[in-house]
Short mmCIF file of C-alpha atoms in Angstrom, two decimals:
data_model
loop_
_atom_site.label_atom_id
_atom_site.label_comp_id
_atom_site.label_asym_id
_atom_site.label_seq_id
_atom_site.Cartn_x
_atom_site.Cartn_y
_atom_site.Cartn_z
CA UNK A 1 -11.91 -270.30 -31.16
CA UNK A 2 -11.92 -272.17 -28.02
CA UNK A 3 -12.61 -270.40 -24.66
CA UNK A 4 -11.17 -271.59 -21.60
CA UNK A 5 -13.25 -271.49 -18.93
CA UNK A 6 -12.26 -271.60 -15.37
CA UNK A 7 -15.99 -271.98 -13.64
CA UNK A 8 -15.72 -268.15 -12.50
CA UNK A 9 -17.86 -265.31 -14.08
CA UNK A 10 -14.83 -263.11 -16.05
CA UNK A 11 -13.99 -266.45 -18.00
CA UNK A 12 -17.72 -267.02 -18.82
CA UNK A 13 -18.84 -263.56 -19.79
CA UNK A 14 -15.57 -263.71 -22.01
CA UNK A 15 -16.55 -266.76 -23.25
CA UNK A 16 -20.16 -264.98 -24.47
CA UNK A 17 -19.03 -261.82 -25.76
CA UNK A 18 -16.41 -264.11 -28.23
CA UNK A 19 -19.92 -266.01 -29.07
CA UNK A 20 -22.34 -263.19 -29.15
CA UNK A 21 -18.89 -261.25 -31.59
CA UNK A 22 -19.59 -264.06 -34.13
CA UNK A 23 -16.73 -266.50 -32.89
CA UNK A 24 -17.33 -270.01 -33.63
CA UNK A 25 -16.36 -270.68 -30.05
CA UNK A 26 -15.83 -274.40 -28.06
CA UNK A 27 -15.78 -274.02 -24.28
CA UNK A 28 -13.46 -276.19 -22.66
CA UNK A 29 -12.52 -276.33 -18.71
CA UNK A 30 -9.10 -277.77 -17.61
CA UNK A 31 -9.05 -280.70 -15.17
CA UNK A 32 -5.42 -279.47 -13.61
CA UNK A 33 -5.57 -282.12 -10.03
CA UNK A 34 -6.02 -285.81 -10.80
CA UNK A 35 -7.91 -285.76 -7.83
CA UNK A 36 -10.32 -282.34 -7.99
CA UNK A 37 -11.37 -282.90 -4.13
CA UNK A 38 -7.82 -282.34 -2.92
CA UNK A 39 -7.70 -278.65 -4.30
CA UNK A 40 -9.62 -275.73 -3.49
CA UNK A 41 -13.18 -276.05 -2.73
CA UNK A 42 -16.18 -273.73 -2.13
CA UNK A 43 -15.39 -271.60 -5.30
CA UNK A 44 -12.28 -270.34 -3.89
CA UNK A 45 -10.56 -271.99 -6.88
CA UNK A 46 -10.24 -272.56 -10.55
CA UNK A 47 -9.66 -276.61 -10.72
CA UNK A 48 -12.35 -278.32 -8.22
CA UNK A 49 -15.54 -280.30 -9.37
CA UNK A 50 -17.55 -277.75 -9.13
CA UNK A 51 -15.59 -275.41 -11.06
CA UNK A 52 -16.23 -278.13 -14.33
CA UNK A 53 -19.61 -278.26 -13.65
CA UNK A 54 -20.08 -274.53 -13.26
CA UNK A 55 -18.15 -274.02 -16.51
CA UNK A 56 -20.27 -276.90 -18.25
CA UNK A 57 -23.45 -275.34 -17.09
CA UNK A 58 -22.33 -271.85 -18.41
CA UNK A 59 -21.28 -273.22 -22.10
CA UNK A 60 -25.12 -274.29 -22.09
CA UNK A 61 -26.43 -271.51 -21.39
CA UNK A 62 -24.35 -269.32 -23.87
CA UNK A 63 -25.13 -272.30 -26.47
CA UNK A 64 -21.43 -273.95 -27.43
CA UNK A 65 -19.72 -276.67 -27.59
CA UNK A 66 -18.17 -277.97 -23.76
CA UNK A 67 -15.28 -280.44 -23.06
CA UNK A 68 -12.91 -281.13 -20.20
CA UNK A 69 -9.22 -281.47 -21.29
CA UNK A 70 -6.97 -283.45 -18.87
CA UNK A 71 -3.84 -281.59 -18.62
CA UNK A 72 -3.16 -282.76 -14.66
CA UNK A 73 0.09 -284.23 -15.14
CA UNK A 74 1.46 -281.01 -17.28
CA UNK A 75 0.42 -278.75 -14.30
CA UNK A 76 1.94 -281.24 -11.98
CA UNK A 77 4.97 -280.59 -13.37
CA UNK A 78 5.62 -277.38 -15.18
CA UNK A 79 3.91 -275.64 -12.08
CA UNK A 80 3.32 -277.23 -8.56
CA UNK A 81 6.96 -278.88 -9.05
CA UNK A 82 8.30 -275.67 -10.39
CA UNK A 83 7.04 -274.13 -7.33
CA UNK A 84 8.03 -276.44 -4.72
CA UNK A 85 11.76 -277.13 -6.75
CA UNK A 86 11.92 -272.26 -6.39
CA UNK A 87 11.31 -272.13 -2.66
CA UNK A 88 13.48 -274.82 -1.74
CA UNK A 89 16.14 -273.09 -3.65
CA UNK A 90 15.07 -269.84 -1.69
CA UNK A 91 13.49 -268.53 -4.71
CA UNK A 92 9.75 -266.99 -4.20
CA UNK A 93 8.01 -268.31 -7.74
CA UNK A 94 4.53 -266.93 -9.11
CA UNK A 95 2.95 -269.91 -10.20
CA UNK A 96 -0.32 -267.98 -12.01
CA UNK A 97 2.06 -266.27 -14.03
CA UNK A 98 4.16 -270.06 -14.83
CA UNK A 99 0.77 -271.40 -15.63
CA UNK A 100 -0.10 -269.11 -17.92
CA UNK A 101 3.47 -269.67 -19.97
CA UNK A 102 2.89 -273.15 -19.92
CA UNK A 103 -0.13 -274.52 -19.52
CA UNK A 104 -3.07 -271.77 -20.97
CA UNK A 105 -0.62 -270.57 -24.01
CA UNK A 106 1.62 -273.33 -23.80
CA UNK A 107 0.09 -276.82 -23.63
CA UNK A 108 -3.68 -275.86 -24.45
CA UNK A 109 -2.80 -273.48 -27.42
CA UNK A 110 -0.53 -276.30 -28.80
CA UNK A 111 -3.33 -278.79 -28.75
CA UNK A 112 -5.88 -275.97 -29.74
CA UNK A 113 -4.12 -275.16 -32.76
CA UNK A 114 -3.30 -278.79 -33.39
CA UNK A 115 -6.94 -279.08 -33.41
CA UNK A 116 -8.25 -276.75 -35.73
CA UNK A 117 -8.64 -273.62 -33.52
CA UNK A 118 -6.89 -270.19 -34.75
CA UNK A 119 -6.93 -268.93 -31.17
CA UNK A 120 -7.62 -269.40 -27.23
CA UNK A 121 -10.19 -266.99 -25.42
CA UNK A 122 -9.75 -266.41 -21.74
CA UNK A 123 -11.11 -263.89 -18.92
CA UNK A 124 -8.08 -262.24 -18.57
CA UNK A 125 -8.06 -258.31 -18.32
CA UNK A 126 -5.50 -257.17 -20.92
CA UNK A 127 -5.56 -255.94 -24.69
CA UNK A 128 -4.11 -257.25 -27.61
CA UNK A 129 -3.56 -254.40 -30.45
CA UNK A 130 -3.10 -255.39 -34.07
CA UNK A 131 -0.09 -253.15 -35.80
CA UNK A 132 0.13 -252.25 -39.58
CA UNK A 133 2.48 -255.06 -40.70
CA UNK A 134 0.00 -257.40 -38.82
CA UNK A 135 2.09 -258.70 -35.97
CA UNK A 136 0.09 -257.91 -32.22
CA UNK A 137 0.78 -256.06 -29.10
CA UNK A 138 -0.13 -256.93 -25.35
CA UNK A 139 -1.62 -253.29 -23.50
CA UNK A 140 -2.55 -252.98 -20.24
CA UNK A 141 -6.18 -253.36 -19.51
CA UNK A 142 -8.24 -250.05 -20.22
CA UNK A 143 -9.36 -250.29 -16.18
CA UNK A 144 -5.82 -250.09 -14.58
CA UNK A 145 -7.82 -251.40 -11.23
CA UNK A 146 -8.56 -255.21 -12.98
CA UNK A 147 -5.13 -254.90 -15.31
CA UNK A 148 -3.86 -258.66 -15.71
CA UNK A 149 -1.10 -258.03 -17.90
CA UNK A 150 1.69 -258.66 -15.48
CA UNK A 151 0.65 -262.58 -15.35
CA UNK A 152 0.78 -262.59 -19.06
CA UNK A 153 4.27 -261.13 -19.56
CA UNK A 154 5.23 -264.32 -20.22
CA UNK A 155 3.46 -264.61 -24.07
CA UNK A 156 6.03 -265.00 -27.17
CA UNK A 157 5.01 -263.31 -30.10
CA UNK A 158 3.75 -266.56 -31.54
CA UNK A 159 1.36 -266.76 -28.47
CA UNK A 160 0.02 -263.80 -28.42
CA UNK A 161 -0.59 -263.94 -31.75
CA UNK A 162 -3.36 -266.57 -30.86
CA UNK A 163 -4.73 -264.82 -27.32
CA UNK A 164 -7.87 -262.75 -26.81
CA UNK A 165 -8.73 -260.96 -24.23
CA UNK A 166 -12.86 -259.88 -24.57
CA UNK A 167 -12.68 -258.33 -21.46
CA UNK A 168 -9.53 -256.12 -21.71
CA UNK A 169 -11.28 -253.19 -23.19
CA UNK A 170 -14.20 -253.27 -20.56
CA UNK A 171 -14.45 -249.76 -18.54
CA UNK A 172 -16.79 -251.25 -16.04
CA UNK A 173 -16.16 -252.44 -12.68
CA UNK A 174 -16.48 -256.05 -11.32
CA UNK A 175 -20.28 -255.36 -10.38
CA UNK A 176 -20.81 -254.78 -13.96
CA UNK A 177 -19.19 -257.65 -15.52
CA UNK A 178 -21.54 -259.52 -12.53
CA UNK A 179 -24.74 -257.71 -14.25
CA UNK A 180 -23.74 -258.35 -17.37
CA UNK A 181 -23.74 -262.33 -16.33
CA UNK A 182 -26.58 -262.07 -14.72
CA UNK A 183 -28.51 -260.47 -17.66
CA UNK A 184 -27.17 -263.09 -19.48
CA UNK A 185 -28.58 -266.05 -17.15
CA UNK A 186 -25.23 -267.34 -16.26
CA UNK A 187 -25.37 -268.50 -12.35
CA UNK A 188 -21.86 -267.87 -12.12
CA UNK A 189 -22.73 -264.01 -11.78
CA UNK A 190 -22.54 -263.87 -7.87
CA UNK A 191 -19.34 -266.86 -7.35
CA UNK A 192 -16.40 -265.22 -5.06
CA UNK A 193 -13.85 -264.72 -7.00
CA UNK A 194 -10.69 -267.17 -6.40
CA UNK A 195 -7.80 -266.32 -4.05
CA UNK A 196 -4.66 -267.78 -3.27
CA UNK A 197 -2.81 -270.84 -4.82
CA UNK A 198 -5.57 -272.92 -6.66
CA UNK A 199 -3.29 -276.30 -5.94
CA UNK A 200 -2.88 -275.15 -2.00
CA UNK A 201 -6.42 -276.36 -0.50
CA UNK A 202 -6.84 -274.77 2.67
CA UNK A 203 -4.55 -271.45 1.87
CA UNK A 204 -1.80 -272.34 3.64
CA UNK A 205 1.81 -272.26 1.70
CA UNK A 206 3.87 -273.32 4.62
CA UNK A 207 1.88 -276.29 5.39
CA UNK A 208 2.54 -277.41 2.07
CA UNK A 209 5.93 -276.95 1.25
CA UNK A 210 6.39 -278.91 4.67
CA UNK A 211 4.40 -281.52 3.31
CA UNK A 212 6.63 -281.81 0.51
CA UNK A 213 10.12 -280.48 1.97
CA UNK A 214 10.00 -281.83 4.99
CA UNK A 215 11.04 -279.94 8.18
CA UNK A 216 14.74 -278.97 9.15
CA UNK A 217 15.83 -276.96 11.68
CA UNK A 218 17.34 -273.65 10.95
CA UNK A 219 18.57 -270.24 12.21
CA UNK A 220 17.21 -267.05 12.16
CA UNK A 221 20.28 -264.46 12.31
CA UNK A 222 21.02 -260.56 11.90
CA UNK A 223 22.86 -258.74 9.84
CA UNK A 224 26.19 -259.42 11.59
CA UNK A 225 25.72 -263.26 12.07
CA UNK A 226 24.14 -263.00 15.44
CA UNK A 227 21.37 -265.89 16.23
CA UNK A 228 17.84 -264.71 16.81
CA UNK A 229 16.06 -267.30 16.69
CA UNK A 230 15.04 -270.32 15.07
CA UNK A 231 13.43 -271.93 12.27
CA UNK A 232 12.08 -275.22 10.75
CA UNK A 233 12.35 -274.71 7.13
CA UNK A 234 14.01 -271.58 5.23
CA UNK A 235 11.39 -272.26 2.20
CA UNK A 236 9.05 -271.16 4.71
CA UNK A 237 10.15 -267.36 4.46
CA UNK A 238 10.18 -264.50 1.61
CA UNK A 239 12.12 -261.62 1.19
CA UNK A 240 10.40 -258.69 2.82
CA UNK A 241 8.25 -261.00 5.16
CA UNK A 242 7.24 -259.04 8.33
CA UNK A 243 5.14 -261.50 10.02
CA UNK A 244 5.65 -264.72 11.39
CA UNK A 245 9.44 -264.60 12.11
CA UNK A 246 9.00 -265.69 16.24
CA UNK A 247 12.09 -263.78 17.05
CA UNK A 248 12.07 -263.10 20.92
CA UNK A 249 14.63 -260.97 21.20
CA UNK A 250 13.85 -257.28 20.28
CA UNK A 251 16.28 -254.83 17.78
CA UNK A 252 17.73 -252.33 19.26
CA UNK A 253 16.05 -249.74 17.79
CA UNK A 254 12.68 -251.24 18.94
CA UNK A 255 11.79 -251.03 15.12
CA UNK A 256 10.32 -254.44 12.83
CA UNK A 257 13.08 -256.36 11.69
CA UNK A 258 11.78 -258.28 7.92
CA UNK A 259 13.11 -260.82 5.77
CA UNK A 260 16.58 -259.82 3.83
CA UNK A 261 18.05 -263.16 2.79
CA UNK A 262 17.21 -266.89 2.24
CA UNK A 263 20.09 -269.22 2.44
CA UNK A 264 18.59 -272.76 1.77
CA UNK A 265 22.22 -274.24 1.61
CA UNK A 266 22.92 -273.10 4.89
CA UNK A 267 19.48 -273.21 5.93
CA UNK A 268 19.28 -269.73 7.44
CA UNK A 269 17.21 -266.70 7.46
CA UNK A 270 18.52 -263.21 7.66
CA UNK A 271 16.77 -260.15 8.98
CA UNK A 272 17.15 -256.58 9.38
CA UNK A 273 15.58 -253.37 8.96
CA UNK A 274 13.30 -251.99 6.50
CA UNK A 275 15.67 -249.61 4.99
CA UNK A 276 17.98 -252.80 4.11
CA UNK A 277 15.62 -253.87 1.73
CA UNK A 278 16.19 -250.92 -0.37
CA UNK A 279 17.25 -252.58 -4.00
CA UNK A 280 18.68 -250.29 -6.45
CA UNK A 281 19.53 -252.57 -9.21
CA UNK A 282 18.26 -256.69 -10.29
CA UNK A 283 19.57 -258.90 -12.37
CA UNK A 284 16.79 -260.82 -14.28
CA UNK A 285 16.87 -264.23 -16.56
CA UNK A 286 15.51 -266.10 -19.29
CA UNK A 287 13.51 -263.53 -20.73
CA UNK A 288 10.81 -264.23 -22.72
CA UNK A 289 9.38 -260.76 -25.09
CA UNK A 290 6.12 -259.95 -26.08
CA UNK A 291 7.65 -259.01 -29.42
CA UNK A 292 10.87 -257.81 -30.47
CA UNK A 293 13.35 -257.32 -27.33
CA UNK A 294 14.92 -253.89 -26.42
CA UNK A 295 18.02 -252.62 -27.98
CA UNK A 296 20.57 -250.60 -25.54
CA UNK A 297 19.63 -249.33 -22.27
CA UNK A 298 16.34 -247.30 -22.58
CA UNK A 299 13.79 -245.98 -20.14
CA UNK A 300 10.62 -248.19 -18.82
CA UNK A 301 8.54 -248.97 -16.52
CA UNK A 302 8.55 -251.60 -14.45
CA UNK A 303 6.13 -254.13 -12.14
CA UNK A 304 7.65 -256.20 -9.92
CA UNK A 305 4.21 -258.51 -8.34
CA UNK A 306 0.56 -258.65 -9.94
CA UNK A 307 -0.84 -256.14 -8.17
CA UNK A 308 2.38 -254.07 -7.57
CA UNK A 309 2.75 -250.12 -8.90
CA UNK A 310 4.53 -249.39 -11.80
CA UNK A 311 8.41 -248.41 -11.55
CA UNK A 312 10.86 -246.12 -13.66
CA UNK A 313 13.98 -248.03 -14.62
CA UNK A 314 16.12 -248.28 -17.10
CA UNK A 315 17.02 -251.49 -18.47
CA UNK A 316 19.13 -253.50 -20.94
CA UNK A 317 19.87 -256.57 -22.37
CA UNK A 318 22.92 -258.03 -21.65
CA UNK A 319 23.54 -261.46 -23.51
CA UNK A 320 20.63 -263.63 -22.00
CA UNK A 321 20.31 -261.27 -19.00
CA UNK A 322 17.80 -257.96 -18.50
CA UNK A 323 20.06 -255.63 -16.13
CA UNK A 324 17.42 -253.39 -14.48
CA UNK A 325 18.50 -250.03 -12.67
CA UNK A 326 15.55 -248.21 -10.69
CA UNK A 327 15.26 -244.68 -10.65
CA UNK A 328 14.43 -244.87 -6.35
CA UNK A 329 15.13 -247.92 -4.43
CA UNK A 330 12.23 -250.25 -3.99
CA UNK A 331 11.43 -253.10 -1.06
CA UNK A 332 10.40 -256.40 -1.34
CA UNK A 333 11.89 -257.84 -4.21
CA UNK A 334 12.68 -261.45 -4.13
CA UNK A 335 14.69 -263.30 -6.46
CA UNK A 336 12.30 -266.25 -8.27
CA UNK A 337 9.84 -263.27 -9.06
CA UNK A 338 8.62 -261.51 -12.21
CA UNK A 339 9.70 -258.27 -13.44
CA UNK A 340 7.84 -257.06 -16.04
CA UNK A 341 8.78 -253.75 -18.46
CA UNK A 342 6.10 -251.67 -19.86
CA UNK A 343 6.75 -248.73 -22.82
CA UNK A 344 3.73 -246.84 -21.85
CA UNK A 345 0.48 -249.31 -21.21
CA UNK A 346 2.32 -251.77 -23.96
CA UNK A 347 4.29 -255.19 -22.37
CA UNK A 348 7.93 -255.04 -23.54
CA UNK A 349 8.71 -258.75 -21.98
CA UNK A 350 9.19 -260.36 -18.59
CA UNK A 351 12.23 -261.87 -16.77
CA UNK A 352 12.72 -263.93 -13.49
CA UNK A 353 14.79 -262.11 -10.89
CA UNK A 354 17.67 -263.66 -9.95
CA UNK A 355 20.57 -260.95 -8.46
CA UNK A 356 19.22 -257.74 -6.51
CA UNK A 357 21.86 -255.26 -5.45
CA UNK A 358 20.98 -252.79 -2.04
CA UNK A 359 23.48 -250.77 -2.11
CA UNK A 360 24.19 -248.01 -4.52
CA UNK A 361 27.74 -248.16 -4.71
CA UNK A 362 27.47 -251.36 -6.37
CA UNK A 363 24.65 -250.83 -8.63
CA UNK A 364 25.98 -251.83 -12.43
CA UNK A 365 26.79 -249.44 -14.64
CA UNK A 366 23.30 -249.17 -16.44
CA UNK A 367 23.06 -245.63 -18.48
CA UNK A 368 21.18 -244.25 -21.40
#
């Protein structure tokens, strides 16, 4: 089995309870920047120097094998150009959940298998359960608090086939998977955990896609085409942003005006009020199903960001598109995100958002 290991303390105590289960388990880190220094540092992270060497110095404590794989110019471009190429088309991407599909289960399961390994270990809180006729499921975590299963939404049947998740079952809180390192002598026990983009240095998202967009001069208009304001780069907004949006001249209600639309061909940002963000209906492509995909409309649930609450919808699959109806409206849902539909605590699939519809005269004609 080989264990990826990040340098943080969920990846290494997975790591030991695959070893200390009788796994014949190789550690192996993944070098994801050809240059380490110019991504996250301080243990903020999951790709920096440090990270390798805390990794390393955890595989020799736990007793196994250690390597660093070089998979820099895969990450380069299935996920930091992925996620520059989404907001420029006014898209709002979730690039843990794109690495996941194609670099953890993707690229390193490819050459894992190609290797010799039957599977890839990582920290990730979710549960794989084994049916009779031997094909698997993806569950939620058993501590709905540390559930990671919306990030890994993204696993075929094939892939999940060859995940495991050691720490999915684990009815302790963060403290304890800390004292369990620490009993175990791993100095990772007391890292931070990492935050933000691992590929955006100091935090900032703007900053970056400005680096690599450029800046251009924009408007920032209301719901009947009126000019607010201005802007130097729609990528630079997200539907349901708040914050940020410089607009000097106050609504006439005196109430927060947020994010609606992002035009990037006309290079314009639309606000309004919070109860235009109300979305009753999304239209969602290239599914990918953690098994075998639904048949007719039928109930679910439904997560819309990683740490979001769990919806009632009921969705279909139409040709190559998931048509999602929700029972109440929801905010804050941008196209270029995940929605992910859950039967219970099991992962039915995930789909990128592409279409939301806010008002309910034009929802689609979704019924059960």
């Amino acid at each position: 089995m080989l264990a990826a290991m990040s340098g943080g303390v969920d990846s290494a105590v997975a790591a030991a309870r695959a070893a200390e289960a009788g796994h014949d388990v190789t550690g192996v880190h993944l070098a994801l920047s050809a240059n380490p220094q110019s991504f996250r540092t301080g243990a903020r992270g999951c790709c920096t120097v440090e990270d390798s060497r805390d990794a390393r110095r955890a595989a020799d404590v736990i007793g196994i094998p250690f390597y660093v794989w070089d998979l820099a110019e895969r990450f380069r471009e299935d996920v930091v150009e992925d996620f520059v190429a989404e907001y420029a088309a006014g898209r709002t991407p979730n690039p843990c959940l794109r690495c996941n599909e194609k670099i953890k289960f993707a690229a390193l399961l490819d050459k894992a298998l190609a290797l010799g390994f039957d599977a890839v270990c990582t920290g990730h809180y979710a549960t794989v359960v084994p049916r009779p006729d031997g094909t698997r499921e993806l569950h939620r975590a058993s501590d709905a608090a540390k559930d990671q299963s919306y990030v890994l939404g993204v696993l075929d049947e094939r892939q999940l086939a060859h995940a495991m998740f050691p720490l999915g079952d684990t009815l302790t809180t963060k403290d304890e998977i800390r004292a369990e390192a620490e009993r175990r002598g791993l100095a990772v026990a007391r890292k931070p955990d990492s935050h933000d983009i691992c590929f955006i240095a100091d935090g900032d998202t703007q900053g970056f896609l400005a680096r690599r967009l450029g800046t251009e001069e924009g408007d920032i208009l209301d719901e009947d085409g009126n000019r607010l304001g201005g802007h130097s780069g729609a990528y630079g907004f997200t539907v349901g942003q708040r914050k940020g949006l410089r607009i000097g001249v106050p609504a006439d209600d005196g109430k927060p005006r947020y994010v609606l639309d992002i035009s990037p061909v006309r290079n314009t940002v639309t606000v309004g009020p919070a109860e235009a963000l109300d979305v009753h209906a999304l239209t969602a492509i290239r599914p990918r199903w953690c098994g075998t995909p639904p048949a007719g409309p039928a109930p679910y649930t439904a997560q819309l960001r990683a740490h979001g609450e769990d919806v009632p919808v009921t969705a279909e699959l139409v040709g190559d598109e998931l048509r999602v109806a929700f029972t109440e409206p929801v905010r804050g849902v941008a196209p270029g995100q995940a929605v992910v539909l859950y039967d219970g605590t099991r992962v039915v699939g995930s789909a990128t958002i592409a279409t939301t519809t806010r008002h309910l005269e034009e929802k689609p004609p979704v019924t059960v």
